[in-house]
mmCIF file of C-alpha atoms and ligand atoms in Angstrom:
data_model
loop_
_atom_site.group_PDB
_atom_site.id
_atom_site.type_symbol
_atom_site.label_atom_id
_atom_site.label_comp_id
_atom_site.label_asym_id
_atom_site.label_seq_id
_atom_site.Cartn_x
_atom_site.Cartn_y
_atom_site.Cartn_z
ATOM 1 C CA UNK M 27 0.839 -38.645 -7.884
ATOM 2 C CA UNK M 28 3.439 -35.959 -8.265
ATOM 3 C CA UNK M 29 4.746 -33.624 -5.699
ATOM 4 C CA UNK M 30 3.008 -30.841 -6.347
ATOM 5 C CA UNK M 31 -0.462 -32.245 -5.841
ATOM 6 C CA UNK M 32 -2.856 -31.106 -5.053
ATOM 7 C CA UNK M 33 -2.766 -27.595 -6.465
ATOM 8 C CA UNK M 34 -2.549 -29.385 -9.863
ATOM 9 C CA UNK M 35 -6.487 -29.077 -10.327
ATOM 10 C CA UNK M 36 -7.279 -25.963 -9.375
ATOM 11 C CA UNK M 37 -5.120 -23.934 -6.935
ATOM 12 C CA UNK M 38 -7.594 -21.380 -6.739
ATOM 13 C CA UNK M 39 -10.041 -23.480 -5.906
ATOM 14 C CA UNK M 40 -8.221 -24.881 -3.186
ATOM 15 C CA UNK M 41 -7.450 -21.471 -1.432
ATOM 16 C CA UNK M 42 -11.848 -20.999 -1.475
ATOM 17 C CA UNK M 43 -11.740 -24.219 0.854
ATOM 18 C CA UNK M 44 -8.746 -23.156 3.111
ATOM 19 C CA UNK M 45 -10.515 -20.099 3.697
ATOM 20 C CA UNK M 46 -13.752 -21.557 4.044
ATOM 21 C CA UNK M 47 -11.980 -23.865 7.413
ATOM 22 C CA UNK M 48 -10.099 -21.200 8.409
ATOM 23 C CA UNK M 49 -13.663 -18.889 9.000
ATOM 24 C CA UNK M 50 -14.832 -21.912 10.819
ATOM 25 C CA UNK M 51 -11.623 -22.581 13.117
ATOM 26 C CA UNK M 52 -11.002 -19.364 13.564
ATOM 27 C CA UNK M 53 -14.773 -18.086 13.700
ATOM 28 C CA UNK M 54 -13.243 -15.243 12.054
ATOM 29 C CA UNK M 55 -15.566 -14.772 8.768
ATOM 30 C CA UNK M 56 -13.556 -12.684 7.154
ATOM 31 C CA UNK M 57 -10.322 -10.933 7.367
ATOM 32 C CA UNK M 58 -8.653 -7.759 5.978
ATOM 33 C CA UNK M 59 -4.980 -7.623 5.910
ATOM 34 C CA UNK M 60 -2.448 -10.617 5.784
ATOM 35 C CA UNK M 61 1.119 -10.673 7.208
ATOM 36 C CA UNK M 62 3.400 -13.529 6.280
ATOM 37 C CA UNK M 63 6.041 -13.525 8.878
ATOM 38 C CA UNK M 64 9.554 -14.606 7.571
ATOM 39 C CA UNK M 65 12.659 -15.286 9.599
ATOM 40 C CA UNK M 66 13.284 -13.590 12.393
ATOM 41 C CA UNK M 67 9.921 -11.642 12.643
ATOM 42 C CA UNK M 68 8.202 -13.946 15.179
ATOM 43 C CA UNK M 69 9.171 -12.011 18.095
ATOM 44 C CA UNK M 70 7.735 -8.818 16.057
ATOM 45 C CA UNK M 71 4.088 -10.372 15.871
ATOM 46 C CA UNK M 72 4.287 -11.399 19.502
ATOM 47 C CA UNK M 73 5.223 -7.917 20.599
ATOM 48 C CA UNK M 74 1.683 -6.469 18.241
ATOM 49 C CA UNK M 75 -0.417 -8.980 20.701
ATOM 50 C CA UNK M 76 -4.073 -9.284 19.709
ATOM 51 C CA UNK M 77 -4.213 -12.868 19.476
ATOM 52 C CA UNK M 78 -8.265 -13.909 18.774
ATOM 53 C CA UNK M 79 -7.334 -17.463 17.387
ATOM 54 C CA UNK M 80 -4.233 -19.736 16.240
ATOM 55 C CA UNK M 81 -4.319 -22.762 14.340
ATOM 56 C CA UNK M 82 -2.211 -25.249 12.827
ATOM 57 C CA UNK M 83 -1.366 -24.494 9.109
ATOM 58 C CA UNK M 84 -1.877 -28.107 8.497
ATOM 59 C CA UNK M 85 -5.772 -28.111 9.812
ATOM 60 C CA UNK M 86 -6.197 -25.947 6.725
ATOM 61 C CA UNK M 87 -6.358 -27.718 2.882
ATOM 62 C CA UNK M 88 -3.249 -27.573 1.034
ATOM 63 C CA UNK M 89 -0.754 -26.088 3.687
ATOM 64 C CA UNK M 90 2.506 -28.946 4.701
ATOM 65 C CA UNK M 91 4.214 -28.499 7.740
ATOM 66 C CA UNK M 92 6.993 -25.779 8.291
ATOM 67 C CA UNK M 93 9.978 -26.710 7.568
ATOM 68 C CA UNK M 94 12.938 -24.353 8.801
ATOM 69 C CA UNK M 95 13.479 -23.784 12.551
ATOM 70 C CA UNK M 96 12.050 -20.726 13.849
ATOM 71 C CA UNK M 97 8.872 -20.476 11.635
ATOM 72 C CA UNK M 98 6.183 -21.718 13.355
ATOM 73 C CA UNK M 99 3.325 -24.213 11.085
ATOM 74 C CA UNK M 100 0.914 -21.528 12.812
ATOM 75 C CA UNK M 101 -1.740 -19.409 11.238
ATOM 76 C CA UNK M 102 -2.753 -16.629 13.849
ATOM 77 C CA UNK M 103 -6.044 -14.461 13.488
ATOM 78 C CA UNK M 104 -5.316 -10.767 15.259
ATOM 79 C CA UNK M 105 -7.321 -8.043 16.096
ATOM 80 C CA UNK M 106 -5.455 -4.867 15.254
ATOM 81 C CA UNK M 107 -7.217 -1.442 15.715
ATOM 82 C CA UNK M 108 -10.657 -2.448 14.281
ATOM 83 C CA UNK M 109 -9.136 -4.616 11.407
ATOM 84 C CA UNK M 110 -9.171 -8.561 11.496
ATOM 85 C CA UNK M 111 -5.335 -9.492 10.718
ATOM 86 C CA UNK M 112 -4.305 -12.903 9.070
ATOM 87 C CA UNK M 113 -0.754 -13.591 10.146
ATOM 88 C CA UNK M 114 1.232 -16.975 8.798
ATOM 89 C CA UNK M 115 3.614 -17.282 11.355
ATOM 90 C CA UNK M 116 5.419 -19.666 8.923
ATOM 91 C CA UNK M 117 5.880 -19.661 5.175
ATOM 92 C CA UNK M 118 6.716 -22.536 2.394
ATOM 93 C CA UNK M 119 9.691 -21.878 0.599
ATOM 94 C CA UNK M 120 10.699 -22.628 -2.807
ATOM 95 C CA UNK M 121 14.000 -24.339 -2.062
ATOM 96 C CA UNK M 122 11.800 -26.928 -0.459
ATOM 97 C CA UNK M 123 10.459 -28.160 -3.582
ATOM 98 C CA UNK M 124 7.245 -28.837 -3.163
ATOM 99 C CA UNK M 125 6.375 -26.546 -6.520
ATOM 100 C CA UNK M 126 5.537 -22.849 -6.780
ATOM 101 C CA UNK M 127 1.785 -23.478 -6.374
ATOM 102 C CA UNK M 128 2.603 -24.214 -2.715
ATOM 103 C CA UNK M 129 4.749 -21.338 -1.789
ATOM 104 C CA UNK M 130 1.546 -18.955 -3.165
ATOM 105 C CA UNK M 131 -1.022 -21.367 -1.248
ATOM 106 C CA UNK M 132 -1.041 -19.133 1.752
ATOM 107 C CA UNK M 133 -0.835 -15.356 -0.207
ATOM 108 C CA UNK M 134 -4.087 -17.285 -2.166
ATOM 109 C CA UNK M 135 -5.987 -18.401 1.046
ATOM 110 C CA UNK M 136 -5.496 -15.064 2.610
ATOM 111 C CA UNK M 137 -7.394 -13.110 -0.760
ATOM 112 C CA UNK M 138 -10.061 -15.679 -0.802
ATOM 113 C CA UNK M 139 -10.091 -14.931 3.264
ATOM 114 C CA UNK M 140 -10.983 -11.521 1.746
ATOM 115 C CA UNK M 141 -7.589 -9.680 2.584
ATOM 116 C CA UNK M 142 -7.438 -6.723 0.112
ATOM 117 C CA UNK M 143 -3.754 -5.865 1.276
ATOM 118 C CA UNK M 144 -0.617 -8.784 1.795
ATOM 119 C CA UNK M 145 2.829 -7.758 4.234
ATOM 120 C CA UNK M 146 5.584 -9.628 3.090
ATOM 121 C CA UNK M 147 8.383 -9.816 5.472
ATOM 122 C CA UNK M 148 11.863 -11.805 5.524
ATOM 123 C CA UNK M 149 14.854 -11.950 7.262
ATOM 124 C CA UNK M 150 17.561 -10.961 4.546
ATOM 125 C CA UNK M 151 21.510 -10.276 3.620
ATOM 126 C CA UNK M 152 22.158 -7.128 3.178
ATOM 127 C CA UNK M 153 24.454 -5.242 0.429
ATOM 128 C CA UNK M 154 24.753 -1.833 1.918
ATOM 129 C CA UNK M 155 27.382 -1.839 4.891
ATOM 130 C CA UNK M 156 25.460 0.416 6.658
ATOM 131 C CA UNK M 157 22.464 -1.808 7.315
ATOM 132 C CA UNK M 158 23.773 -3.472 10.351
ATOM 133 C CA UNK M 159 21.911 -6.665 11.504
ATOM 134 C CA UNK M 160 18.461 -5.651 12.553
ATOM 135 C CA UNK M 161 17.871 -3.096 10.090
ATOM 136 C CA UNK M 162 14.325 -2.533 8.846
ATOM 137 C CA UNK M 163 14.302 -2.305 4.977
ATOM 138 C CA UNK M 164 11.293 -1.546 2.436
ATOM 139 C CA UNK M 165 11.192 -3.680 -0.691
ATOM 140 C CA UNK M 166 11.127 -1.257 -3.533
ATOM 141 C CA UNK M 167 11.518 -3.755 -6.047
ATOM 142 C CA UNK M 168 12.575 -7.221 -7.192
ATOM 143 C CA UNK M 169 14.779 -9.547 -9.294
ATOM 144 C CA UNK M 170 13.301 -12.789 -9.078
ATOM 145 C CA UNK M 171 15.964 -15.246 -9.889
ATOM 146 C CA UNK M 172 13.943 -18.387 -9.313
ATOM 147 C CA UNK M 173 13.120 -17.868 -13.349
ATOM 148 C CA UNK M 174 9.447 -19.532 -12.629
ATOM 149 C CA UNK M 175 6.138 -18.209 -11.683
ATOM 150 C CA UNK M 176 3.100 -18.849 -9.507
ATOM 151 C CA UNK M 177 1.002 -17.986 -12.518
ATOM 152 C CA UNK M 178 0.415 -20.603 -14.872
ATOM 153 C CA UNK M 179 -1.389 -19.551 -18.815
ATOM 154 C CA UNK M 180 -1.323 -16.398 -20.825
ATOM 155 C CA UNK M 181 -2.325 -14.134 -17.929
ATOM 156 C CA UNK M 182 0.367 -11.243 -18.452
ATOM 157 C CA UNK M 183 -0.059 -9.528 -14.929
ATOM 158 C CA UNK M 184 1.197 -5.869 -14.795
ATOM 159 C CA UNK M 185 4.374 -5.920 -11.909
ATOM 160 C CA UNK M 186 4.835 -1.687 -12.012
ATOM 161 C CA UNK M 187 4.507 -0.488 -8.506
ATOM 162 C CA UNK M 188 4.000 -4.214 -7.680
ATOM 163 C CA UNK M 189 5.491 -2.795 -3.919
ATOM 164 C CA UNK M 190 2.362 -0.001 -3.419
ATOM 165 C CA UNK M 191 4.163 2.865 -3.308
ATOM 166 C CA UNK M 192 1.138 4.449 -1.368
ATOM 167 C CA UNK M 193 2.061 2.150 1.137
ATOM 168 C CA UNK M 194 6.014 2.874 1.453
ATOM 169 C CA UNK M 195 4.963 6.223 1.600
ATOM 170 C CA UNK M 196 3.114 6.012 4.647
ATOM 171 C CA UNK M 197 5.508 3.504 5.785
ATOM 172 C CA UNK M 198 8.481 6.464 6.051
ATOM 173 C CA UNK M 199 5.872 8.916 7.717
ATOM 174 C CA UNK M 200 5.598 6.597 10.405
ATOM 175 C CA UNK M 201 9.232 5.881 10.228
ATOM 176 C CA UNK M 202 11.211 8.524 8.384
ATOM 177 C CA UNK M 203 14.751 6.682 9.305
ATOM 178 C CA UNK M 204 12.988 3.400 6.962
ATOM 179 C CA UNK M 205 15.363 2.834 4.146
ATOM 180 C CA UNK M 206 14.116 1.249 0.359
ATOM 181 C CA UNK M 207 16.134 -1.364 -1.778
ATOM 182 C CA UNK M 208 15.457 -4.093 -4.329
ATOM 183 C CA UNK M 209 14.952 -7.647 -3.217
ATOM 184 C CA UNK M 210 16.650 -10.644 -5.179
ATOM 185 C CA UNK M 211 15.271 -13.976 -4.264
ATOM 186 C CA UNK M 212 17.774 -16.850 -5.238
ATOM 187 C CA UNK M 213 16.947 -20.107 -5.196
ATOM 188 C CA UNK M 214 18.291 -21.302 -2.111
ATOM 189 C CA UNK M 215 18.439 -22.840 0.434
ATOM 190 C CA UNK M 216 21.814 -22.433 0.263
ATOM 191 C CA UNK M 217 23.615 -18.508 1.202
ATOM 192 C CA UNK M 218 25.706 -17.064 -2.361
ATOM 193 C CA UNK M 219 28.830 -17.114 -3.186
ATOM 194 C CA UNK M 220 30.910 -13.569 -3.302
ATOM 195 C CA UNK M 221 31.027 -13.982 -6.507
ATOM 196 C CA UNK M 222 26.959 -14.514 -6.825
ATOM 197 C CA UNK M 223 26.583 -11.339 -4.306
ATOM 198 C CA UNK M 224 28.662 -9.165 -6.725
ATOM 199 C CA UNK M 225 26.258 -9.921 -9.801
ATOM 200 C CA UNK M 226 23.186 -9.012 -7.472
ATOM 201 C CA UNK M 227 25.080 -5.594 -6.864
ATOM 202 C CA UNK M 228 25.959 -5.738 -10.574
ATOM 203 C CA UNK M 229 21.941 -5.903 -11.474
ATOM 204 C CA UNK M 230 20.443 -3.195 -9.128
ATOM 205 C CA UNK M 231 20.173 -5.429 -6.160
ATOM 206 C CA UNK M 232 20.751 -4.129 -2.533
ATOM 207 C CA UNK M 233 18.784 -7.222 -0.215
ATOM 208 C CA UNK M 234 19.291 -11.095 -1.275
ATOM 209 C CA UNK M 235 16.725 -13.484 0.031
ATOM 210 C CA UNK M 236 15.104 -16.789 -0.354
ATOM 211 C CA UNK M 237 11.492 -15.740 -0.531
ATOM 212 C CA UNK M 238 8.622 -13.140 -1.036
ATOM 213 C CA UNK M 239 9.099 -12.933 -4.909
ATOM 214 C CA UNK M 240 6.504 -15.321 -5.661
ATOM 215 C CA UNK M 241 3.952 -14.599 -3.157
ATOM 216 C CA UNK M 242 4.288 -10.453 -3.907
ATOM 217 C CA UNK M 243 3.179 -11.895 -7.968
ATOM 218 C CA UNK M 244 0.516 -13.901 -7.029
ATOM 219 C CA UNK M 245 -1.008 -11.425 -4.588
ATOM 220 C CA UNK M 246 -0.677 -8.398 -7.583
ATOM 221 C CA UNK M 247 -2.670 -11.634 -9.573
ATOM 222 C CA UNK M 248 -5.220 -11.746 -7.276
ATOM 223 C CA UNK M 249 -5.152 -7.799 -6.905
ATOM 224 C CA UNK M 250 -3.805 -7.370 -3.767
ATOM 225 C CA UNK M 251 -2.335 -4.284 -2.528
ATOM 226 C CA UNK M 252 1.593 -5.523 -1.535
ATOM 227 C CA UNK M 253 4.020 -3.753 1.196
ATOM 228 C CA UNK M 254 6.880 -5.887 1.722
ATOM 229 C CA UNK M 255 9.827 -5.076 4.413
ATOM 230 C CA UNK M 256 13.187 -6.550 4.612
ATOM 231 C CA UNK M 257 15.203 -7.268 8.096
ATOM 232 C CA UNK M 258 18.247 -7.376 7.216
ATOM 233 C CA UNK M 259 20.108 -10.117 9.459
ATOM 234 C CA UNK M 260 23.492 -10.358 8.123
ATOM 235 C CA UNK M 261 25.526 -8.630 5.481
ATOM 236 C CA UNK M 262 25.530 -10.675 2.020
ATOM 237 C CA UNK M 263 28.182 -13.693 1.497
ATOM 238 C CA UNK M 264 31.900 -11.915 1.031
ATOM 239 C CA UNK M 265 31.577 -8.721 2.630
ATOM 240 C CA UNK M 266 32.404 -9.355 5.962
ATOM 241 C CA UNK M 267 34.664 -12.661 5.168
ATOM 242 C CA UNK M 268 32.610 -14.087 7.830
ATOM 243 C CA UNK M 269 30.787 -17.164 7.278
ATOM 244 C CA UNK M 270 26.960 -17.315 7.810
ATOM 245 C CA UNK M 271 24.845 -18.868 9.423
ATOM 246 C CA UNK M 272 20.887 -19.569 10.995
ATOM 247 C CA UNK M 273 21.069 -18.656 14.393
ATOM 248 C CA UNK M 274 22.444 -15.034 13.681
ATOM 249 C CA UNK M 275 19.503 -14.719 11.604
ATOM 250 C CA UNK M 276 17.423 -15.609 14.522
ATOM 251 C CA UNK M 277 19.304 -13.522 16.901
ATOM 252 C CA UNK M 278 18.998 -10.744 14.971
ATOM 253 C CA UNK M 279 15.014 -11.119 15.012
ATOM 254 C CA UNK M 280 15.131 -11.466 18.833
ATOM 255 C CA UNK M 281 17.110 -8.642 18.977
ATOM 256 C CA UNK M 282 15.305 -6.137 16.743
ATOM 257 C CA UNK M 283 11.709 -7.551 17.699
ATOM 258 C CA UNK M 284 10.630 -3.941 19.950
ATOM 259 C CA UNK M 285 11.646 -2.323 17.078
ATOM 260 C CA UNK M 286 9.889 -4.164 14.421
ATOM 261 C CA UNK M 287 6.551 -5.263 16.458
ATOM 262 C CA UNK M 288 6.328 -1.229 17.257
ATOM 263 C CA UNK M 289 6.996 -0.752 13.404
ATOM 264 C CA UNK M 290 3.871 -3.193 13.023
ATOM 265 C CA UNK M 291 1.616 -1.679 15.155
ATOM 266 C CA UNK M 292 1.777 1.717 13.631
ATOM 267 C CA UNK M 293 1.780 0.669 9.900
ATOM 268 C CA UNK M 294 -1.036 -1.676 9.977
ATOM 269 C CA UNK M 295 -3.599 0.452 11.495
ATOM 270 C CA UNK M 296 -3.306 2.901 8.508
ATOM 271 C CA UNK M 297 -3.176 0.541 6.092
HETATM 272 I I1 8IG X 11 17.950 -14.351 6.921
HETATM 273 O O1 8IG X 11 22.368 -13.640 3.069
HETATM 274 C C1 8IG X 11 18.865 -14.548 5.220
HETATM 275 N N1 8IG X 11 18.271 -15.150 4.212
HETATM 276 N N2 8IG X 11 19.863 -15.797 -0.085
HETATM 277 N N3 8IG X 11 21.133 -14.714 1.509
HETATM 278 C C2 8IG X 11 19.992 -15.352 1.141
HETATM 279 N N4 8IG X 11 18.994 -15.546 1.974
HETATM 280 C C3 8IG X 11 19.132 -15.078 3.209
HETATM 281 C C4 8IG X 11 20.268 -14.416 3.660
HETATM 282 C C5 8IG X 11 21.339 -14.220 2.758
HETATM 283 N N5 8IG X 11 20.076 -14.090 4.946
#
């Protein structure tokens, strides 16, 4: 059996059952809005409260368990203003290689769920100097460098305003100091070179990141509504001359997690 069993069938299919057991353990039947939490946003989600229901990731078909420290293999149904929120307090990564199918597993579970809108979130290295560490940044756009794609077949999905501008919009009326920039995922897991940060200048990049490209295409495939927001933890390879590292990331979350869960708790209730 290969690693990327068992989406191999029919991923689709296998999102229908997560959702089915996550109505059951959750007794949630169906939920509106999903969050995917990405490093350093923990403390953000904590700070929105609302817990109904948490579960493991891996009581749920098709989900492994988390694999980078601070995510959490947790899945946590919230009650936010009258909506039901879907929040993966951990995410699967494409530099773990266990195939694209998996990274989009949870995006997937949270449509068939019935979520009509997805928030991606990541922690991020930023280009612009003046996005210190803890800086709140809307995805405008991306460059995804992984070169693959969740989708597999001769579906050409549309990517133009694949970050709802509706929903940046609304985002800077809440918080008119909320800055835009496109998002280039490498590969990871390890940081770029200098050299690599200067070509993601070079192309129109201003964020560099290890996730959310993938999961923002399969949620415009399964016609979800996509607002995706950037902290940026640390200032790209080369611009500091400092070397980087994970627990600055995660101090950075810690730090900016008022800021962020307040952010939350505005934008989702007018989503
Ligand atoms: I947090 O500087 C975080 N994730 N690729 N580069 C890449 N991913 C990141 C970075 C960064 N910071």
């Amino acid at each position: 059996m290969s690693s990327t069993e068992p989406y191999e069938s029919d991923p689709y299919a296998l999102a229908q059952e997560a959702a089915a057991r996550l109505a059951d353990l959750t007794g949630v039947e169906r939920h509106d809005l999903a969050l995917v939490l990405g490093s350093g946003w923990l403390p953000a989600v904590d700070a929105l409260g609302g817990a109904v229901a948490e579960i493991a990731t891996t009581d749920l078909p098709g989900f492994s368990a988390a694999a980078v420290a601070g995510h959490s293999g947790k899945i946590r149904s919230l009650k936010v203003g009258d909506k039901n929120v879907l929040a993966f307090l951990s995410r699967t990564h494409y530099y773990e290689g266990r195939g694209v199918a998996a990274v989009v597993h949870g995006v997937r579970t949270a449509a068939a769920a019935g979520c009509s809108t997805v928030v991606l979130t990541n922690g991020c290295g930023g280009l612009k100097e003046t996005w210190t560490p803890g800086t709140p940044v809307l995805i405008s756009d991306h460059i995804n460098l992984t070169g693959r794609s969740p989708i597999v077949g001769a579906n050409f999905v549309d990517l133009t305003d694949l970050y709802s501008s509706r929903l940046r919009a609304m985002c800077r009326e809440v918080d008119p100091t909320l800055d835009e920039g496109v998002y280039v995922q490498f590969p990871g897991p390890h940081y770029e070179t200098p050299a690599e940060i200067g070509m993601a200048r070079a192309i129109g990049g201003h964020l560099v990141g290890m996730s959310t490209t993938l999961e923002a295409i399969a949620a415009r495939e399964a016609g979800m509504e996509v607002l995706g927001i950037s902290l940026v933890t640390n200032l790209a390879a080369g611009i500091t001359g400092e070397p980087l590292n994970h627990e600055e990331v995660l101090e950075a979350g810690r730090a900016a997690a008022t800021r962020m869960g307040d952010l939350l708790g505005r934008i989702v209730p007018r989503i």
